[in-house]
Short mmCIF file of N, CA and C in Angstrom, two decimals:
data_model
loop_
_atom_site.label_atom_id
_atom_site.label_comp_id
_atom_site.label_asym_id
_atom_site.label_seq_id
_atom_site.Cartn_x
_atom_site.Cartn_y
_atom_site.Cartn_z
N GLU A 1 -17.37 -37.18 6.63
CA GLU A 1 -18.99 -37.22 6.27
C GLU A 1 -19.44 -36.04 5.42
N THR A 2 -20.34 -36.40 4.50
CA THR A 2 -20.75 -35.38 3.56
C THR A 2 -22.08 -34.93 3.85
N GLY A 3 -22.67 -35.13 5.16
CA GLY A 3 -24.02 -34.64 5.27
C GLY A 3 -24.16 -33.03 5.20
N LEU A 4 -23.29 -32.23 5.76
CA LEU A 4 -23.39 -30.80 5.63
C LEU A 4 -22.70 -30.25 4.23
N LEU A 5 -22.27 -31.00 3.38
CA LEU A 5 -21.53 -30.53 2.32
C LEU A 5 -22.37 -29.75 1.33
N PRO A 6 -23.62 -30.13 1.10
CA PRO A 6 -24.57 -29.18 0.24
C PRO A 6 -24.67 -27.81 0.82
N LEU A 7 -24.81 -27.70 2.21
CA LEU A 7 -24.82 -26.39 2.77
C LEU A 7 -23.51 -25.59 2.63
N ILE A 8 -22.43 -26.33 3.04
CA ILE A 8 -21.15 -25.73 2.87
C ILE A 8 -20.96 -25.27 1.45
N GLU A 9 -21.16 -25.97 0.51
CA GLU A 9 -21.14 -25.59 -0.88
C GLU A 9 -21.93 -24.31 -1.26
N ARG A 10 -23.04 -24.40 -0.67
CA ARG A 10 -23.92 -23.16 -0.99
C ARG A 10 -23.34 -21.87 -0.32
N LEU A 11 -22.80 -22.10 1.00
CA LEU A 11 -22.22 -20.90 1.55
C LEU A 11 -20.92 -20.51 1.05
N CYS A 12 -20.14 -21.52 0.54
CA CYS A 12 -18.76 -21.30 0.12
C CYS A 12 -18.68 -22.04 -1.33
N PRO A 13 -19.21 -21.37 -2.32
CA PRO A 13 -19.31 -21.95 -3.75
C PRO A 13 -18.01 -22.24 -4.23
N TYR A 14 -17.00 -21.75 -3.77
CA TYR A 14 -15.59 -21.91 -4.49
C TYR A 14 -14.79 -22.79 -3.56
N ILE A 15 -15.45 -23.57 -2.69
CA ILE A 15 -14.58 -24.28 -1.58
C ILE A 15 -13.62 -25.33 -2.28
N ARG A 16 -14.11 -26.05 -3.34
CA ARG A 16 -13.23 -27.02 -3.97
C ARG A 16 -12.24 -26.34 -4.65
N ALA A 17 -12.50 -25.14 -5.46
CA ALA A 17 -11.37 -24.44 -6.05
C ALA A 17 -10.39 -24.01 -5.09
N ASP A 18 -10.93 -23.39 -4.03
CA ASP A 18 -9.92 -22.74 -3.01
C ASP A 18 -9.00 -23.88 -2.38
N PHE A 19 -9.59 -25.06 -1.98
CA PHE A 19 -8.70 -26.17 -1.53
C PHE A 19 -7.70 -26.62 -2.51
N ALA A 20 -8.19 -26.80 -3.79
CA ALA A 20 -7.31 -27.31 -4.86
C ALA A 20 -6.25 -26.32 -5.07
N HIS A 21 -6.52 -24.99 -5.14
CA HIS A 21 -5.55 -23.84 -5.21
C HIS A 21 -4.43 -24.06 -4.28
N ALA A 22 -5.00 -23.97 -2.98
CA ALA A 22 -3.95 -24.02 -1.99
C ALA A 22 -3.15 -25.29 -1.88
N GLY A 23 -3.85 -26.24 -2.28
CA GLY A 23 -3.33 -27.71 -2.15
C GLY A 23 -2.11 -27.73 -3.29
N HIS A 24 -2.10 -27.12 -4.17
CA HIS A 24 -0.95 -27.22 -5.30
C HIS A 24 0.41 -26.90 -4.59
N TYR A 25 0.27 -26.19 -3.39
CA TYR A 25 1.65 -25.74 -2.77
C TYR A 25 1.84 -26.78 -1.65
N LEU A 26 1.16 -27.73 -1.41
CA LEU A 26 1.44 -28.69 -0.38
C LEU A 26 2.70 -29.68 -0.76
N ASN A 27 3.52 -29.72 0.08
CA ASN A 27 4.71 -30.62 0.03
C ASN A 27 4.48 -31.85 0.69
N ARG A 28 3.84 -32.88 0.08
CA ARG A 28 3.40 -34.10 0.86
C ARG A 28 4.75 -34.71 1.48
N GLU A 29 5.76 -34.80 0.67
CA GLU A 29 6.98 -35.32 1.31
C GLU A 29 7.27 -34.79 2.69
N ASN A 30 7.31 -33.34 2.70
CA ASN A 30 7.62 -32.70 4.02
C ASN A 30 6.65 -33.18 5.07
N LEU A 31 5.38 -33.16 4.62
CA LEU A 31 4.36 -33.46 5.60
C LEU A 31 4.51 -34.90 6.08
N ASP A 32 4.84 -35.99 5.21
CA ASP A 32 5.10 -37.21 5.57
C ASP A 32 6.29 -37.24 6.55
N LEU A 33 7.42 -36.51 6.31
CA LEU A 33 8.57 -36.55 7.22
C LEU A 33 8.18 -35.97 8.63
N LEU A 34 7.39 -35.02 8.68
CA LEU A 34 6.87 -34.38 9.87
C LEU A 34 5.97 -35.30 10.67
N ALA A 35 5.02 -36.06 9.94
CA ALA A 35 4.08 -36.85 10.61
C ALA A 35 4.79 -38.01 11.18
N THR A 36 5.99 -38.47 10.77
CA THR A 36 6.67 -39.55 11.20
C THR A 36 6.90 -39.66 12.69
N ASN A 37 7.21 -38.36 13.18
CA ASN A 37 7.46 -38.27 14.57
C ASN A 37 6.49 -37.40 15.44
N ASN A 38 5.49 -37.01 14.66
CA ASN A 38 4.58 -36.06 15.47
C ASN A 38 3.04 -36.36 15.09
N GLN A 39 2.51 -36.65 16.16
CA GLN A 39 0.95 -37.11 16.00
C GLN A 39 0.07 -35.93 15.38
N ASP A 40 0.59 -34.71 15.84
CA ASP A 40 -0.20 -33.63 15.28
C ASP A 40 -0.07 -33.46 13.84
N TRP A 41 1.11 -33.65 13.16
CA TRP A 41 1.23 -33.69 11.75
C TRP A 41 0.41 -34.71 11.14
N ALA A 42 0.50 -35.95 11.78
CA ALA A 42 -0.11 -37.03 11.34
C ALA A 42 -1.66 -36.87 11.13
N THR A 43 -2.24 -36.16 12.12
CA THR A 43 -3.53 -35.71 12.19
C THR A 43 -3.92 -34.79 11.00
N ILE A 44 -2.99 -33.84 10.80
CA ILE A 44 -3.25 -33.03 9.57
C ILE A 44 -3.25 -33.69 8.23
N ARG A 45 -2.28 -34.62 8.26
CA ARG A 45 -2.13 -35.48 6.97
C ARG A 45 -3.50 -36.23 6.74
N ALA A 46 -3.97 -36.79 7.84
CA ALA A 46 -5.29 -37.47 7.62
C ALA A 46 -6.36 -36.63 7.36
N GLU A 47 -6.45 -35.34 7.87
CA GLU A 47 -7.55 -34.41 7.52
C GLU A 47 -7.31 -33.89 6.13
N ILE A 48 -6.17 -33.84 5.60
CA ILE A 48 -6.04 -33.50 4.14
C ILE A 48 -6.52 -34.63 3.28
N ASP A 49 -6.20 -35.89 3.71
CA ASP A 49 -6.83 -37.08 3.02
C ASP A 49 -8.35 -37.07 2.97
N ASN A 50 -8.92 -36.63 4.08
CA ASN A 50 -10.39 -36.52 4.06
C ASN A 50 -11.00 -35.48 3.29
N ILE A 51 -10.07 -34.28 3.29
CA ILE A 51 -10.65 -33.24 2.51
C ILE A 51 -10.69 -33.87 0.91
N GLN A 52 -9.73 -34.49 0.56
CA GLN A 52 -9.66 -34.94 -0.88
C GLN A 52 -10.78 -35.89 -1.10
N SER A 53 -11.13 -36.68 -0.24
CA SER A 53 -12.19 -37.80 -0.29
C SER A 53 -13.42 -37.04 -0.40
N VAL A 54 -13.76 -36.15 0.59
CA VAL A 54 -15.10 -35.58 0.76
C VAL A 54 -15.41 -34.66 -0.62
N LEU A 55 -14.44 -33.94 -0.89
CA LEU A 55 -14.49 -32.85 -2.00
C LEU A 55 -14.34 -33.44 -3.40
N GLY A 56 -13.82 -34.63 -3.36
CA GLY A 56 -13.50 -35.33 -4.70
C GLY A 56 -12.37 -34.59 -5.52
N ILE A 57 -11.33 -34.04 -4.76
CA ILE A 57 -10.20 -33.29 -5.37
C ILE A 57 -8.95 -34.00 -5.10
N GLN A 58 -7.91 -33.69 -5.89
CA GLN A 58 -6.58 -34.10 -5.61
C GLN A 58 -5.71 -32.97 -5.26
N ILE A 59 -5.07 -33.14 -3.95
CA ILE A 59 -4.32 -32.10 -3.59
C ILE A 59 -2.79 -32.43 -3.62
N GLY A 60 -2.14 -31.37 -4.27
CA GLY A 60 -0.66 -31.62 -4.68
C GLY A 60 -0.23 -30.74 -5.83
N PRO A 61 0.97 -30.75 -6.06
CA PRO A 61 1.50 -29.91 -7.14
C PRO A 61 0.99 -30.48 -8.55
N GLU A 62 0.71 -29.60 -9.55
CA GLU A 62 0.23 -30.03 -10.87
C GLU A 62 1.18 -29.38 -12.00
N GLN A 63 1.38 -28.08 -11.79
CA GLN A 63 2.09 -27.18 -12.85
C GLN A 63 3.67 -27.20 -12.38
N PRO A 64 4.45 -26.86 -13.45
CA PRO A 64 5.89 -26.76 -13.20
C PRO A 64 6.09 -25.81 -11.98
N HIS A 65 5.46 -24.66 -11.90
CA HIS A 65 5.88 -23.75 -10.83
C HIS A 65 5.43 -24.31 -9.35
N HIS A 66 4.38 -25.32 -9.37
CA HIS A 66 4.07 -25.90 -8.13
C HIS A 66 5.36 -26.96 -7.82
N ILE A 67 5.91 -27.52 -8.72
CA ILE A 67 7.01 -28.44 -8.52
C ILE A 67 8.12 -27.58 -8.15
N LEU A 68 8.41 -26.56 -8.66
CA LEU A 68 9.57 -25.71 -8.13
C LEU A 68 9.26 -25.22 -6.72
N HIS A 69 8.02 -24.93 -6.44
CA HIS A 69 7.75 -24.53 -5.02
C HIS A 69 8.02 -25.68 -4.08
N ARG A 70 7.53 -26.93 -4.58
CA ARG A 70 7.84 -28.06 -3.71
C ARG A 70 9.28 -28.21 -3.37
N ASN A 71 10.09 -28.11 -4.40
CA ASN A 71 11.59 -28.12 -4.38
C ASN A 71 12.24 -27.17 -3.31
N PHE A 72 11.62 -25.99 -3.44
CA PHE A 72 12.23 -24.87 -2.42
C PHE A 72 11.72 -25.24 -0.89
N THR A 73 10.52 -25.83 -0.81
CA THR A 73 10.15 -26.24 0.55
C THR A 73 10.81 -27.40 1.06
N SER A 74 11.16 -28.23 0.09
CA SER A 74 12.04 -29.51 0.55
C SER A 74 13.42 -29.14 0.97
N ASN A 75 14.05 -27.96 0.29
CA ASN A 75 15.16 -27.31 0.57
C ASN A 75 15.05 -26.90 2.05
N ILE A 76 14.00 -26.06 2.27
CA ILE A 76 13.80 -25.43 3.57
C ILE A 76 13.77 -26.41 4.69
N TYR A 77 13.01 -27.68 4.50
CA TYR A 77 13.02 -28.57 5.56
C TYR A 77 14.42 -29.23 5.73
N GLN A 78 15.21 -29.54 4.71
CA GLN A 78 16.51 -30.11 4.79
C GLN A 78 17.49 -29.26 5.41
N ARG A 79 17.39 -27.98 5.02
CA ARG A 79 18.33 -26.92 5.69
C ARG A 79 18.02 -26.69 7.09
N LEU A 80 16.73 -26.88 7.45
CA LEU A 80 16.38 -26.79 8.98
C LEU A 80 17.04 -27.96 9.75
N GLN A 81 16.99 -29.12 9.09
CA GLN A 81 17.60 -30.30 9.65
C GLN A 81 19.06 -30.23 9.89
N LEU A 82 19.74 -29.43 8.94
CA LEU A 82 21.13 -29.24 9.15
C LEU A 82 21.63 -27.89 9.74
N ASP A 83 20.48 -27.09 10.29
CA ASP A 83 20.73 -25.89 10.94
C ASP A 83 21.40 -25.04 10.00
N GLU A 84 21.08 -24.89 8.68
CA GLU A 84 21.55 -23.97 7.75
C GLU A 84 20.65 -22.88 7.51
N ASP A 85 21.07 -21.85 6.97
CA ASP A 85 20.18 -20.70 6.50
C ASP A 85 19.39 -21.07 5.33
N PHE A 86 18.10 -20.82 5.45
CA PHE A 86 17.06 -21.23 4.44
C PHE A 86 16.33 -19.89 3.95
N ALA A 87 16.81 -18.77 4.32
CA ALA A 87 16.12 -17.58 3.89
C ALA A 87 15.76 -17.45 2.42
N GLU A 88 16.79 -17.63 1.62
CA GLU A 88 16.65 -17.49 0.20
C GLU A 88 15.62 -18.44 -0.35
N ASP A 89 15.53 -19.61 0.08
CA ASP A 89 14.62 -20.60 -0.12
C ASP A 89 13.13 -20.22 0.16
N VAL A 90 12.87 -19.50 1.19
CA VAL A 90 11.65 -19.12 1.83
C VAL A 90 11.10 -17.98 0.76
N LEU A 91 12.13 -17.02 0.43
CA LEU A 91 11.84 -15.86 -0.46
C LEU A 91 11.33 -16.44 -1.84
N LYS A 92 12.18 -17.47 -2.33
CA LYS A 92 11.78 -17.98 -3.58
C LYS A 92 10.45 -18.69 -3.68
N ALA A 93 10.21 -19.53 -2.45
CA ALA A 93 8.90 -20.14 -2.37
C ALA A 93 7.74 -19.14 -2.40
N ALA A 94 7.95 -18.02 -1.56
CA ALA A 94 6.94 -17.09 -1.54
C ALA A 94 6.64 -16.39 -2.84
N GLU A 95 7.77 -16.19 -3.50
CA GLU A 95 7.68 -15.56 -4.93
C GLU A 95 6.90 -16.35 -5.87
N ILE A 96 6.98 -17.65 -5.69
CA ILE A 96 6.25 -18.52 -6.68
C ILE A 96 4.68 -18.49 -6.24
N ARG A 97 4.46 -18.53 -4.88
CA ARG A 97 3.12 -18.49 -4.42
C ARG A 97 2.40 -17.16 -4.48
N LYS A 98 3.33 -16.08 -4.77
CA LYS A 98 2.91 -14.75 -4.66
C LYS A 98 2.29 -14.23 -3.26
N SER A 99 2.89 -14.88 -2.33
CA SER A 99 2.45 -14.55 -0.89
C SER A 99 3.59 -14.94 -0.02
N LEU A 100 3.84 -14.02 1.02
CA LEU A 100 4.83 -14.38 2.04
C LEU A 100 4.16 -15.34 3.12
N GLY A 101 2.90 -15.27 3.18
CA GLY A 101 2.25 -16.26 4.27
C GLY A 101 2.08 -17.62 3.99
#
């Protein structure tokens, strides 16, 4: 629902840009895999879809470094499934994001 959107935009004038920037690092493939067996992740996926709809933005990778980040996070997911070490992929993804968080 968009009833409060004008107020939110006045209080948070960069809300669209902030969601779009953070959303460049979303790995939708991983989210879909997680949502398959877990309702909490399915709810998060639905909320992301709602954010896109309400704010009129597209969330997902756009630039080559976003794609590289997606690849590293896919590696992390797959290595977790195989019970393999994924520390190097975590650091490489963080380096691309310029954030460990």
